[in-house]
Coordinates of C-alpha atoms and ligand atoms in Angstrom, one line a residue:
Chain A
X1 CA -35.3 3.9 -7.5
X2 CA -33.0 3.7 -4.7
X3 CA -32.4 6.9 -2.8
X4 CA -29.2 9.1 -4.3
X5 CA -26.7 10.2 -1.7
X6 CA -26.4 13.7 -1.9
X7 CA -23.2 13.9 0.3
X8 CA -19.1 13.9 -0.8
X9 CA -19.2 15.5 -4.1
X10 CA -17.1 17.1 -5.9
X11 CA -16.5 19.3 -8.6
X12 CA -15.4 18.8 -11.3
X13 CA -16.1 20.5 -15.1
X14 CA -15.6 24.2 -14.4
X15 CA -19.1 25.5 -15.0
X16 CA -18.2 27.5 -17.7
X17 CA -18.1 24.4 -19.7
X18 CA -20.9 23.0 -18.5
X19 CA -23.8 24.2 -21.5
X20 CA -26.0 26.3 -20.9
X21 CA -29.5 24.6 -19.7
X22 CA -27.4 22.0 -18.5
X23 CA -25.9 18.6 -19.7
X24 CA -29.2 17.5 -20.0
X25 CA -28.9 14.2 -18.1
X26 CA -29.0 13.3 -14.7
X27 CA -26.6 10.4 -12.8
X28 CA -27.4 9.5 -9.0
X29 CA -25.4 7.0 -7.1
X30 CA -26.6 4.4 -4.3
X31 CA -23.4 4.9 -2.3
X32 CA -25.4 2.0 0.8
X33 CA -25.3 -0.3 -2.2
X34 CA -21.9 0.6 -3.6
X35 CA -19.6 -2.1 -2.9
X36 CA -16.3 -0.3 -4.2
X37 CA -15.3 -1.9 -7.2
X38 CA -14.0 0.6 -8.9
X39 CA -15.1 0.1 -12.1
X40 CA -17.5 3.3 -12.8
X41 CA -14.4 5.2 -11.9
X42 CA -12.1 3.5 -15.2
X43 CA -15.4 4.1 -17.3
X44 CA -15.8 7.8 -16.7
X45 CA -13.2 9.3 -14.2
X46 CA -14.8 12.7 -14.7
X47 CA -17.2 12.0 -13.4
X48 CA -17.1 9.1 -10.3
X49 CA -14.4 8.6 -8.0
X50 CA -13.9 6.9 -4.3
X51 CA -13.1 7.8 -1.0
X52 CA -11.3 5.9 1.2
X53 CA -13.4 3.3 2.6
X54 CA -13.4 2.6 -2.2
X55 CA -17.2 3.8 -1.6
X56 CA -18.2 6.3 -5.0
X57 CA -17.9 9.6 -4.7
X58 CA -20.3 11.6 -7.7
X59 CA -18.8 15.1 -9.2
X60 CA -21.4 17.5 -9.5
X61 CA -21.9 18.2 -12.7
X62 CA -20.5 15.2 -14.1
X63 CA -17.5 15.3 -16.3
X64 CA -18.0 13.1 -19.1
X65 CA -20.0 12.2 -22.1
X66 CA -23.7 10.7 -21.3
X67 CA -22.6 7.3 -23.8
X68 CA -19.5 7.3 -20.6
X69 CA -21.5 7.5 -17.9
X70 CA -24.0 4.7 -19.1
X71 CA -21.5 2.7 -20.0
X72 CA -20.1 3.0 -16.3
X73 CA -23.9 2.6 -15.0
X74 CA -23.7 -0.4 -16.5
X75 CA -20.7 -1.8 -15.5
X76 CA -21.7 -1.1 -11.9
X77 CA -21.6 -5.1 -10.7
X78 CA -24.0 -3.5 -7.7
X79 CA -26.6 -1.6 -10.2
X80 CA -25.9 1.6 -7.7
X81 CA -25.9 4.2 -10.3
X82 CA -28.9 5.4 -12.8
X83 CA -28.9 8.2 -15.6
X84 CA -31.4 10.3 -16.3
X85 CA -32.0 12.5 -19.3
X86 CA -33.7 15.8 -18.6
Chain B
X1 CA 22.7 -16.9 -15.8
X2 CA 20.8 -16.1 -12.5
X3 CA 17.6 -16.7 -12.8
X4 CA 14.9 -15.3 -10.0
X5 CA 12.5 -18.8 -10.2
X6 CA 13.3 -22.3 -10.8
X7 CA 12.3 -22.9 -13.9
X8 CA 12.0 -26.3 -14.5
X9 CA 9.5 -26.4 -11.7
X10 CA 7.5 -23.2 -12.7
X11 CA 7.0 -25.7 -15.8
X12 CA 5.4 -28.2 -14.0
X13 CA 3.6 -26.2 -12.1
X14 CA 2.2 -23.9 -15.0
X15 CA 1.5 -26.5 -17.7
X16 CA -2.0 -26.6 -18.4
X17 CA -1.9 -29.7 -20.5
X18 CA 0.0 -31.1 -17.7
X19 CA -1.2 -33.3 -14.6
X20 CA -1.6 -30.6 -12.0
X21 CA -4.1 -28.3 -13.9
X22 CA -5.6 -31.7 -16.1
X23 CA -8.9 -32.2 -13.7
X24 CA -10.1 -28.7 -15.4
X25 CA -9.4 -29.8 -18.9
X26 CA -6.3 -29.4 -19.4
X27 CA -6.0 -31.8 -22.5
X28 CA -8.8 -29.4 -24.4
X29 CA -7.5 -28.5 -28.0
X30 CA -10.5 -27.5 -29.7
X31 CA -11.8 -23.6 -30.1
X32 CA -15.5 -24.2 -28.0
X33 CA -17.1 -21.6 -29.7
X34 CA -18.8 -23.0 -32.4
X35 CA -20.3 -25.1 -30.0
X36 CA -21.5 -22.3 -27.7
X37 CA -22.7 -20.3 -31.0
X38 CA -24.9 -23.0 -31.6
X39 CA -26.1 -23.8 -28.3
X40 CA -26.4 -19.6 -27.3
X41 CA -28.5 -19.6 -30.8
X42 CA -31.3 -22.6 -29.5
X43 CA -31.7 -21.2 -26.2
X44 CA -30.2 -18.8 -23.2
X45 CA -30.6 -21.8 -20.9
X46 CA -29.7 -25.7 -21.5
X47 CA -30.1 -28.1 -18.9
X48 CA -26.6 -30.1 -18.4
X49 CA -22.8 -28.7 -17.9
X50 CA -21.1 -26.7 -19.8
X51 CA -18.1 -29.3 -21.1
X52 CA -20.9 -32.0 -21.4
X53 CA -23.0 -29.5 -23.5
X54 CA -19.6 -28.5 -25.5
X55 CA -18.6 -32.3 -26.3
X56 CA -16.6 -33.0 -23.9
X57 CA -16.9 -36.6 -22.7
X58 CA -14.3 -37.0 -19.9
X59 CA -15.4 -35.6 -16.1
X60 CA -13.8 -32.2 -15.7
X61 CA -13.8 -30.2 -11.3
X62 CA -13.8 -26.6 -11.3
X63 CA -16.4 -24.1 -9.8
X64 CA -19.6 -26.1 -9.4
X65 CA -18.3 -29.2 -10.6
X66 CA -18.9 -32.4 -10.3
X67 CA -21.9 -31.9 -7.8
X68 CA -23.1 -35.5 -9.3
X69 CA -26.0 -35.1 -6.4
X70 CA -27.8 -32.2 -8.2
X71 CA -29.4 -31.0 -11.3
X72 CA -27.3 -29.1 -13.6
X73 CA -28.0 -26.1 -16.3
X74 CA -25.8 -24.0 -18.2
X75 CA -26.3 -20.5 -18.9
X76 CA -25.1 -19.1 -22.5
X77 CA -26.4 -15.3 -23.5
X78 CA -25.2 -12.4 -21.8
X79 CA -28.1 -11.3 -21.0
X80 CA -29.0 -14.4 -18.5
X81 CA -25.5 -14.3 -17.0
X82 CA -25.7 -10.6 -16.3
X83 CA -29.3 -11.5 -14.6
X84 CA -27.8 -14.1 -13.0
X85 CA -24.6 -11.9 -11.6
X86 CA -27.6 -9.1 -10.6
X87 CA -29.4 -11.3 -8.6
X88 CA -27.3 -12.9 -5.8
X89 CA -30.1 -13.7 -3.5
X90 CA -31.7 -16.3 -6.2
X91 CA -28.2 -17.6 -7.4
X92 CA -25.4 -17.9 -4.7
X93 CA -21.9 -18.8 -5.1
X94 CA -21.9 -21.3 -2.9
X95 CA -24.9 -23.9 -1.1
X96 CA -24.1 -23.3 2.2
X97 CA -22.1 -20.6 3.0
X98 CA -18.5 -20.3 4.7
X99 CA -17.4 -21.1 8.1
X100 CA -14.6 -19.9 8.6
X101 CA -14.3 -20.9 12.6
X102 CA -15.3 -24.0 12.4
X103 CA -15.3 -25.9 9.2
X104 CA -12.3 -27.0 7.2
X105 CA -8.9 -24.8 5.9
X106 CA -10.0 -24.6 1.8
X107 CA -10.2 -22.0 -1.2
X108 CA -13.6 -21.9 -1.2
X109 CA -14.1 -21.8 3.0
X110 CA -13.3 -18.2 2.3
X111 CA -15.3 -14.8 1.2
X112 CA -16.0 -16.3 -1.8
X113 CA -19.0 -18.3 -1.2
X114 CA -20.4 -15.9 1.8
X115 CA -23.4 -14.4 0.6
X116 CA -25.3 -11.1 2.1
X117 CA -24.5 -9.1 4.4
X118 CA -21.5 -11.6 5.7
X119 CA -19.8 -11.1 2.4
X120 CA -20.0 -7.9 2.1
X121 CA -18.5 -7.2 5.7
X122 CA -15.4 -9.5 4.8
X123 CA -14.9 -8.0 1.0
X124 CA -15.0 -4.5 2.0
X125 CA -11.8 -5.0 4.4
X126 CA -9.9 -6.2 1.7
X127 CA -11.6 -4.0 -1.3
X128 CA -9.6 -0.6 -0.2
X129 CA -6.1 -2.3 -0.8
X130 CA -7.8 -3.2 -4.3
X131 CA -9.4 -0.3 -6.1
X132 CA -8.2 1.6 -9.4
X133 CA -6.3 4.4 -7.3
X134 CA -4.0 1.4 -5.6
X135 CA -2.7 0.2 -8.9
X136 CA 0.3 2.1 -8.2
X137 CA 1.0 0.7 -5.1
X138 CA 1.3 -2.5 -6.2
X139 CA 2.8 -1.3 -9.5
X140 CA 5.5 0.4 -6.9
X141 CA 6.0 -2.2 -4.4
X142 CA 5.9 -5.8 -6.1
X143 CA 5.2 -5.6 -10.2
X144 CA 7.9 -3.3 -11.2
X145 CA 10.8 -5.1 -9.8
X146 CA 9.4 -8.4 -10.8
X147 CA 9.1 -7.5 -14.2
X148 CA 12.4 -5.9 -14.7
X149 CA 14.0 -8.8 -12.4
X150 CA 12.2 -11.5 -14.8
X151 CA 13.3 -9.5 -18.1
X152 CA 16.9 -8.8 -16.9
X153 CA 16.8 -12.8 -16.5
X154 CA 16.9 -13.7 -20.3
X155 CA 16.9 -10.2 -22.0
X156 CA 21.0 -10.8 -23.6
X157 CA 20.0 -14.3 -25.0
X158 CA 18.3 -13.0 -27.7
X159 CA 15.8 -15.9 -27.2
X160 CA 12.6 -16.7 -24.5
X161 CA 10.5 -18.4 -23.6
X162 CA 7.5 -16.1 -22.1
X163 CA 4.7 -17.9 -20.8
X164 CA 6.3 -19.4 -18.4
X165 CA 9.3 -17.4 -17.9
X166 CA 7.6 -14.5 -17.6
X167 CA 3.4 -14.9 -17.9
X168 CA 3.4 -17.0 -14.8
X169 CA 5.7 -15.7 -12.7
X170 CA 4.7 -11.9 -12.5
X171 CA 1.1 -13.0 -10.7
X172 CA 2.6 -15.3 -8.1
X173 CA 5.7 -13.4 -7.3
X174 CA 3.7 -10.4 -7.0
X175 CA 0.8 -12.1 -5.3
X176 CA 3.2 -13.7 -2.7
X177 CA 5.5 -10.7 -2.1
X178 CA 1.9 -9.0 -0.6
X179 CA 2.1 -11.5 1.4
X180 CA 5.4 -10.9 3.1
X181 CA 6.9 -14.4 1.2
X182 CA 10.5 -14.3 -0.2
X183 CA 11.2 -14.9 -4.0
X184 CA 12.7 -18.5 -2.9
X185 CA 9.3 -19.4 -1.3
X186 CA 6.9 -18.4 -4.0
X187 CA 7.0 -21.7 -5.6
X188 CA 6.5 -23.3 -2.6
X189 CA 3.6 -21.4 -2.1
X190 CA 1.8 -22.1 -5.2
X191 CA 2.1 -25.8 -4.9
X192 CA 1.0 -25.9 -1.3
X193 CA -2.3 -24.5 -2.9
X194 CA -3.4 -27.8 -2.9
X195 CA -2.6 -28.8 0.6
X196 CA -3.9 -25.6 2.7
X197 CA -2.2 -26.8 6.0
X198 CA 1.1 -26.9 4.7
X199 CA 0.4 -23.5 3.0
X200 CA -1.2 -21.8 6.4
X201 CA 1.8 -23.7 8.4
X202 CA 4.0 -21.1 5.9
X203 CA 2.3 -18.0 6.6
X204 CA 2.3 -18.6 10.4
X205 CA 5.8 -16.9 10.7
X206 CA 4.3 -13.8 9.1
X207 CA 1.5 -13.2 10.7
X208 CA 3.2 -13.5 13.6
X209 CA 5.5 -11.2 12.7
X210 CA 3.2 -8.6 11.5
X211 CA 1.2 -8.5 14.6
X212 CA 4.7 -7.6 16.3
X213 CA 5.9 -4.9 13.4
X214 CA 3.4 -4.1 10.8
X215 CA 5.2 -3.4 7.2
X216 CA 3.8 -1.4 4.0
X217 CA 2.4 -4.6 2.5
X218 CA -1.1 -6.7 1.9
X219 CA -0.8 -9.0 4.9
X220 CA -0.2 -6.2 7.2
X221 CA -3.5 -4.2 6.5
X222 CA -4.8 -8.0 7.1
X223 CA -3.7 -8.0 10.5
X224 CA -4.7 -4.7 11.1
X225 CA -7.9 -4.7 9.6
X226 CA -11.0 -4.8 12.0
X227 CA -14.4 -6.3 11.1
X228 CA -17.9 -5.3 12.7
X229 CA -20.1 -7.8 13.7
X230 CA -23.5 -8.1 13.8
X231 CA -23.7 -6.3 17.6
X232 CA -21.6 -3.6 16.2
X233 CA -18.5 -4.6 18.1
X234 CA -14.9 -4.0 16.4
X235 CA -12.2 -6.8 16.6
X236 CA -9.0 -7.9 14.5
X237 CA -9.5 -10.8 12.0
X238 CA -8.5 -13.7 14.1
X239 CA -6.0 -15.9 12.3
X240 CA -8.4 -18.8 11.0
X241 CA -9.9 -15.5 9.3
X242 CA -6.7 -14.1 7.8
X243 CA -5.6 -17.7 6.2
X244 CA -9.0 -17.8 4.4
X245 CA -8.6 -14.6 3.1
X246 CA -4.3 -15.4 2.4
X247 CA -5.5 -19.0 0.7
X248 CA -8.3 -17.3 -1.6
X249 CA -6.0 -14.3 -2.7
X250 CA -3.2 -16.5 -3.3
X251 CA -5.1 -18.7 -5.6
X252 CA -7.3 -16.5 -7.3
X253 CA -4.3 -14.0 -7.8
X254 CA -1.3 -16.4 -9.5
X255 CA -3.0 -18.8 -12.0
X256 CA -5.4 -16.7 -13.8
X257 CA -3.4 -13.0 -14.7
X258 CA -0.7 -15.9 -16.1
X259 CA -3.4 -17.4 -18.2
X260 CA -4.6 -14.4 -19.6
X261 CA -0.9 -12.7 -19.7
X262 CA -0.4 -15.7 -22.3
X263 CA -3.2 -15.3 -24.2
X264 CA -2.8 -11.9 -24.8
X265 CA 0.9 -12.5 -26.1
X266 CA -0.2 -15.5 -27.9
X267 CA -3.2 -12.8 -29.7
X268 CA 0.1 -10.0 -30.5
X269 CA 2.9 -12.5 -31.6
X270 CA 0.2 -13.8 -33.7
X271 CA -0.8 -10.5 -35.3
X272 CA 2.7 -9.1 -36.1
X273 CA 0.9 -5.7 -37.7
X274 CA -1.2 -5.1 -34.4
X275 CA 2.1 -5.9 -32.4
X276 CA 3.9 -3.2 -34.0
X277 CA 1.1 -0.6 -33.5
X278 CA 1.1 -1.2 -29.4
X279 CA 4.6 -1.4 -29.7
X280 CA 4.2 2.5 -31.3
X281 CA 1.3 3.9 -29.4
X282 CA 1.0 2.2 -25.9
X283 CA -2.6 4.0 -25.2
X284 CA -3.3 0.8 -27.5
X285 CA -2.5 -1.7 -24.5
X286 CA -5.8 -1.0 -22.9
X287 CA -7.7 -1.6 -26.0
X288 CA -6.1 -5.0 -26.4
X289 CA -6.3 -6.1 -22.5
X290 CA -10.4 -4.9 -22.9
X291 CA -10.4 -7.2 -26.3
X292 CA -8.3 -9.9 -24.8
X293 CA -10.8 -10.8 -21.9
X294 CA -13.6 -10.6 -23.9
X295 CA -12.7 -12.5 -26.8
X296 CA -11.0 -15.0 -24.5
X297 CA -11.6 -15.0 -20.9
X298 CA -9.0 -17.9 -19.1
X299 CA -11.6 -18.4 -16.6
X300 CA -15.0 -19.1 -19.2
X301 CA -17.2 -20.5 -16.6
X302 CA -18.0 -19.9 -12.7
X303 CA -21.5 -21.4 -10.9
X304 CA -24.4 -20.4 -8.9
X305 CA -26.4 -22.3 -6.8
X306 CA -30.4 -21.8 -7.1
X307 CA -31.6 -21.0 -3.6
X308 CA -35.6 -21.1 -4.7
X309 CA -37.3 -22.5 -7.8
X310 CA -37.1 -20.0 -10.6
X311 CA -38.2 -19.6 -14.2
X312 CA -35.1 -17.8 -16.3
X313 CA -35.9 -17.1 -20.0
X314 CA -38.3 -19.7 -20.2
X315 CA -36.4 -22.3 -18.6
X316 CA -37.6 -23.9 -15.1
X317 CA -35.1 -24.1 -12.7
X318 CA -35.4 -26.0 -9.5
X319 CA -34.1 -25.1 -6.6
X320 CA -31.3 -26.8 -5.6
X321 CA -30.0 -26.8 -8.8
X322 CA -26.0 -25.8 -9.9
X323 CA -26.3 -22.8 -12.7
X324 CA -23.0 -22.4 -15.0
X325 CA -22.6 -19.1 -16.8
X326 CA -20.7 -19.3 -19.6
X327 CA -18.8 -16.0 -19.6
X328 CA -16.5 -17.2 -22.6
X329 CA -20.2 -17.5 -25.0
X330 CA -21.6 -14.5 -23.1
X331 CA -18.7 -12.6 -24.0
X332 CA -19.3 -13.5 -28.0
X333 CA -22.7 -13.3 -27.9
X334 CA -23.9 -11.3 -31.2
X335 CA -27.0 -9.7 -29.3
X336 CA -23.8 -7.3 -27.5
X337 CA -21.2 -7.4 -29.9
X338 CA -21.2 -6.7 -33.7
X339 CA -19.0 -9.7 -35.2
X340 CA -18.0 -11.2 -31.7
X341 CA -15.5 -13.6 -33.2
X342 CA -13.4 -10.9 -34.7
X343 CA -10.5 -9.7 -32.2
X344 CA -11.4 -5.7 -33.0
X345 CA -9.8 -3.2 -30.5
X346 CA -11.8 -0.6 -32.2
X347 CA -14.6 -0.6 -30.6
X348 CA -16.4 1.2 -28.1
X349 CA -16.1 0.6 -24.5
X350 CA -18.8 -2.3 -23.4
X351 CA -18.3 -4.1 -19.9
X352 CA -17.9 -7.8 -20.3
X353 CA -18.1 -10.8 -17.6
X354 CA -14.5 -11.9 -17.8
X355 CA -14.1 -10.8 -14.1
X356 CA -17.6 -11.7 -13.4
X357 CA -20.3 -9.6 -11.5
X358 CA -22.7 -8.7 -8.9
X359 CA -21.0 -8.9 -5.0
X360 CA -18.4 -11.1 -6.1
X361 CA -17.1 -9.6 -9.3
X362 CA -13.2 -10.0 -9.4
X363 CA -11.3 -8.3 -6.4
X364 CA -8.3 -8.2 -8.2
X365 CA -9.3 -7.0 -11.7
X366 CA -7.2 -3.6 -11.5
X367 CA -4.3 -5.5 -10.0
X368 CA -4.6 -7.7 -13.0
X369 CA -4.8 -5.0 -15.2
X370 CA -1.7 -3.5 -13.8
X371 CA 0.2 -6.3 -14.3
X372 CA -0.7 -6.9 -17.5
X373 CA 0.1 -3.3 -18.7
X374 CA 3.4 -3.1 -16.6
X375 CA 4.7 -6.7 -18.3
X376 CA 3.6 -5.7 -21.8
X377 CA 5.4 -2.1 -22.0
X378 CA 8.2 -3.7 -20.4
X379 CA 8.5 -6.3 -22.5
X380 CA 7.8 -3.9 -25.3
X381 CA 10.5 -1.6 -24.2
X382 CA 13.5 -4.2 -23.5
X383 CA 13.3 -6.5 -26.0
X384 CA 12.8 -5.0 -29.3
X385 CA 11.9 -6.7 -32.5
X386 CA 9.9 -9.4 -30.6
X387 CA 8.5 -11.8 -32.5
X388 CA 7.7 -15.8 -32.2
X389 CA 10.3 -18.2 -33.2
X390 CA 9.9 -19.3 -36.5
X391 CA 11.6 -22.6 -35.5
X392 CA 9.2 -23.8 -33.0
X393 CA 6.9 -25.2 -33.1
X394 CA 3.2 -22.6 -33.0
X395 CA 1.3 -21.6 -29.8
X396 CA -2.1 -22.9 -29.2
X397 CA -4.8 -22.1 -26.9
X398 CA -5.7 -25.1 -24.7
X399 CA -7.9 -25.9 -21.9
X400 CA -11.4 -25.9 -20.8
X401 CA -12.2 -24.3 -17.9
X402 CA -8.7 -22.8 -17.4
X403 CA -7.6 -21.9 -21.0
X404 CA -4.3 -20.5 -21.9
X405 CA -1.7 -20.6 -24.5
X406 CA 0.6 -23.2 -24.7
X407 CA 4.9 -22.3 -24.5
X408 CA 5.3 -18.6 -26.2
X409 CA 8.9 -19.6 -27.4
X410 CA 10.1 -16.0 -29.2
X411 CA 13.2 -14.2 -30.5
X412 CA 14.0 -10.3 -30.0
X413 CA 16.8 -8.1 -31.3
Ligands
HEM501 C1 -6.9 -11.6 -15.7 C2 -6.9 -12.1 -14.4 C3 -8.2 -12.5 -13.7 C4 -9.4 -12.9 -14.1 C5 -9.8 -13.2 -15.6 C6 -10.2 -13.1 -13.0 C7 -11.5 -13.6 -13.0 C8 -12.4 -13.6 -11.9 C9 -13.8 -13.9 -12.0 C10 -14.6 -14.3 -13.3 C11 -14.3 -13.9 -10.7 C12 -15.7 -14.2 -10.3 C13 -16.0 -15.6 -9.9 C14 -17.4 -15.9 -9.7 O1 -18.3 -15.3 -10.4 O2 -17.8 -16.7 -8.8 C15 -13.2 -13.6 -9.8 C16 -13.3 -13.5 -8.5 C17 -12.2 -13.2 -7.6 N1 -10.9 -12.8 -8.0 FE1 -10.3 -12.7 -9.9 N2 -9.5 -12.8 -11.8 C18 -8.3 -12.4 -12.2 C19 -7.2 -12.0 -11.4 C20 -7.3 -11.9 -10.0 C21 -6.2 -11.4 -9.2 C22 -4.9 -10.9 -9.6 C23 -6.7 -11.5 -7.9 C24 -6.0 -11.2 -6.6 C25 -5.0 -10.5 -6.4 C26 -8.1 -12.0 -8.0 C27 -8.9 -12.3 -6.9 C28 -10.2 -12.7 -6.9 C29 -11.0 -12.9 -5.7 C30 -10.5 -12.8 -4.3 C31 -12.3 -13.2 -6.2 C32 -13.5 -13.6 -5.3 C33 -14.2 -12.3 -4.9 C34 -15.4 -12.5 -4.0 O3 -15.8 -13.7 -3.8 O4 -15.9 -11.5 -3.5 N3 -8.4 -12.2 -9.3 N4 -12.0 -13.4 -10.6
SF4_502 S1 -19.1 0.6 -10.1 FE1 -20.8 0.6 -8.7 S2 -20.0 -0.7 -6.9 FE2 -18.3 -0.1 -8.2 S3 -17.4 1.7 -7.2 FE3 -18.8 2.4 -8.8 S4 -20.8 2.7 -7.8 FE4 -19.5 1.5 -6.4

């Protein structure tokens, strides 16, 4: 497992929806092996945007379903992003 | 009537079954997916070519092709193409690189067949003008007017004909306008494609231009952009660099979004109850472009070359070899995708290779996608009661390795 970048995040579901014991999964981004496609950001926009070099930028807690956010660890033509469930 | 391109030769330029586009199959008729079925279904890996493999007797060029000097095997699951894509070291788009300073002006003496480190450098000065969140600028500065300017050209005859009128002119008048060319050069432009001196001999004017006066457009950030090297030094792209990078955009970025533009008309005109629901409830157009490149890809095959000897679900691969993925059978195959032959818009959200993947996944997928949703609500919006014209004769697909629909000829109002 590549190491997750724990820098530029931002918020993004206001806690309060956020239930209680958490979403129970996990996402972490490899932002050195990010190449900025773009794509995990059309998959699940709550949850993975970019800066302005295109490199990802991870809200924290993410903002989208868990079937979202696989889907856009899957797209990721770079592999840089993993799920985990709790 | 004024119209913004000269039509006649955007005909012969974008005819697929005509000579300019015949050395990638061009005279292809037939569906290939019962042949990949049945291939995908005996094994992920077949030695041989794709077309070969597929029936096809006559020699066909396109990514990988001929390369009669080496061993070829074609890849057919999505599974081994998605391995393939992950694994760049093993399979690389090119056998020996790029060189830019040195070797000869081409398409493929560009980004695209760098590997590493190299390639990355080079892709991510180019990938911030490219990402989801510039969709607008594009949409602002070149698609918009184009597609208005394109409708406005035949919207009070009552009559069209859209693959070429309108398919293959939105990508290379928006591709080219990014590049600083005027409307009355954009033809120009695509033909030089095949001669890259004339074609750089065309942008010299700009760059120079640029360098004096930068302007809110793609060639400008290319002029301004600065690469590292290796020692950590900053410099501007020297000219040899920008061409490379102006030759590969301009080539990758007009042919294909018209291909798949007509497919995706070809797929609605076709399906008059689906036409009418998009035409009710746009959120559907993103549903049909995700459908639309997987069920039909224009592009259904790029290459890797193997850079060591390999064993890929049980198939020995030497290095050296040429390895074609089959994106048009990976994107049917029935391992991913319930009834993959069906065009469903329903279902869920599953990436496909239609823009490829790994390092050198499409760099203009989102501008693609842009264009494709700007021309098909406008379209949707100008014309209404659009429908094919029921005295002309159908639309087919054709072509092998560049498929697209043949003339859309259709009648509105
Ligand atoms: C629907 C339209 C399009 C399709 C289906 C498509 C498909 C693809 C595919 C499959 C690849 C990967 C090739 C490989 O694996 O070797 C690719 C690469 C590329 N595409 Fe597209 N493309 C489209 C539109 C565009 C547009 C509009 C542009 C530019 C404005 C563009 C620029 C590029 C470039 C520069 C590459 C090479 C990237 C690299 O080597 O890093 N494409 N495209
Ligand atoms: S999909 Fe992967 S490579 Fe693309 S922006 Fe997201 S993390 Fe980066």
């Amino acid at each position: 497992m590549p190491s997750a970048s724990t820098g530029s995040r931002r918020p993004s579901l206001p806690s309060s929806l956020v239930p209680e014991g958490g979403l129970g999964f996990r996402v972490e981004v490899d932002r050195e092996l990010c190449m900025g496609s773009g794509l995990c950001t059309t998959y699940a926009p709550g949850t993975f945007s970019q800066d302005q070099h295109a490199k990802v930028i991870l809200a924290d807690p993410p903002g989208d379903t868990i079937d979202a956010v696989r889907t856009a660890a899957e797209a990721c033509p770079m592999s840089a992003i993993h799920v985990e469930t709790d | 009537m004024s119209r913004l391109l000269d039509i006649d030769r955007v005909r012969e330029l974008f005819d697929l079954e005509g000579s300019y586009l015949a050395a990638s199959g061009g005279s292809y008729q037939d569906d290939p997916n019962p042949a990949w079925h049945a291939l995908r279904s005996e094994a992920a890996i077949h030695p041989g070519t794709v077309h070969e493999l597929s029936g096809l007797s006559t020699p066909a060029s396109f990514h990988g092709l001929p390369e009669p000097d080496r061993q070829h095997f074609s890849a057919f699951t999505f599974a081994a193409c998605d391995a393939v894509y992950r694994d760049p070291e093993t399979f690389a788009s090119s056998p020996d690189g790029a060189d830019i300073m040195g070797g000869e002006a081409a398409i493929t003496n560009s980004m695209l067949s760098m590997g590493g480190v190299q390639h990355r450098r080079y892709r991510s000065l180019v990938q911030t003008s490219f990402t989801p969140a510039k969709a607008e600028w594009w949409i602002r500065n070149w698609i918009e007017e184009t597609v208005d300017l394109l409708i406005d050209s035949f919207a009070s005859d009552g009559r069209a004909e859209l693959n070429v009128d309108f398919c293959a002119a939105i990508p290379v008048l928006t591709i080219t306008g990014s590049f600083g060319f005027p409307v009355e050069q954009a033809l120009d432009v695509r033909q030089a494609l095949h001669t890259p001196l004339e074609l750089i001999e065309m942008l010299m004017p700009i760059v120079a231009a640029r360098r004096e006066q930068p302007q809110d457009d793609l060639i400008s950030m290319l002029v301004e952009a600065e690469i590292t090297d290796e020692a950590g030094a900053t410099q501007r792209l020297s000219d040899p660099e920008i061409y490379s990078f102006a030759l590969l955009l301009l080539a990758a970025g007009s042919g294909t979004t018209w291909k798949q533009m007509g497919i995706i008309l070809n797929i609605l005109l076709s399906r008059p109850e689906l036409l009418d629901a998009v035409c009710n409830d746009r959120s559907l157009i993103k549903p049909v472009i995700d459908e639309a490149v997987r069920w039909l890809p224009t592009d259904p095959m790029f290459s890797r070359w193997v850079m060591k000897d390999v064993e890929l679900f049980g198939t020995q691969i030497p290095a050296g070899s040429v390895l074609h993925l089959c994106l048009g059978a990976a994107n049917r195959d029935p391992e991913r995708w319930e009834r993959p032959d069906e065009f469903d818009i329903t279902r869920p959200p599953k990436p496909t290779l239609a823009f490829g993947g790994g390092p050198h996944i499409c760099l203009g997928m989102h501008v693609a996608r842009a264009e494709l949703t700007v021309g098909l609500n406008a379209l949707l919006d100008r014309l209404p009661n659009l429908r094919l014209d029921p005295d002309q004769p159908a639309s087919r697909f054709v072509g092998f390795y560049e498929r697209g629909s043949t003339a859309l000829p259709v009648r509105f109002g």
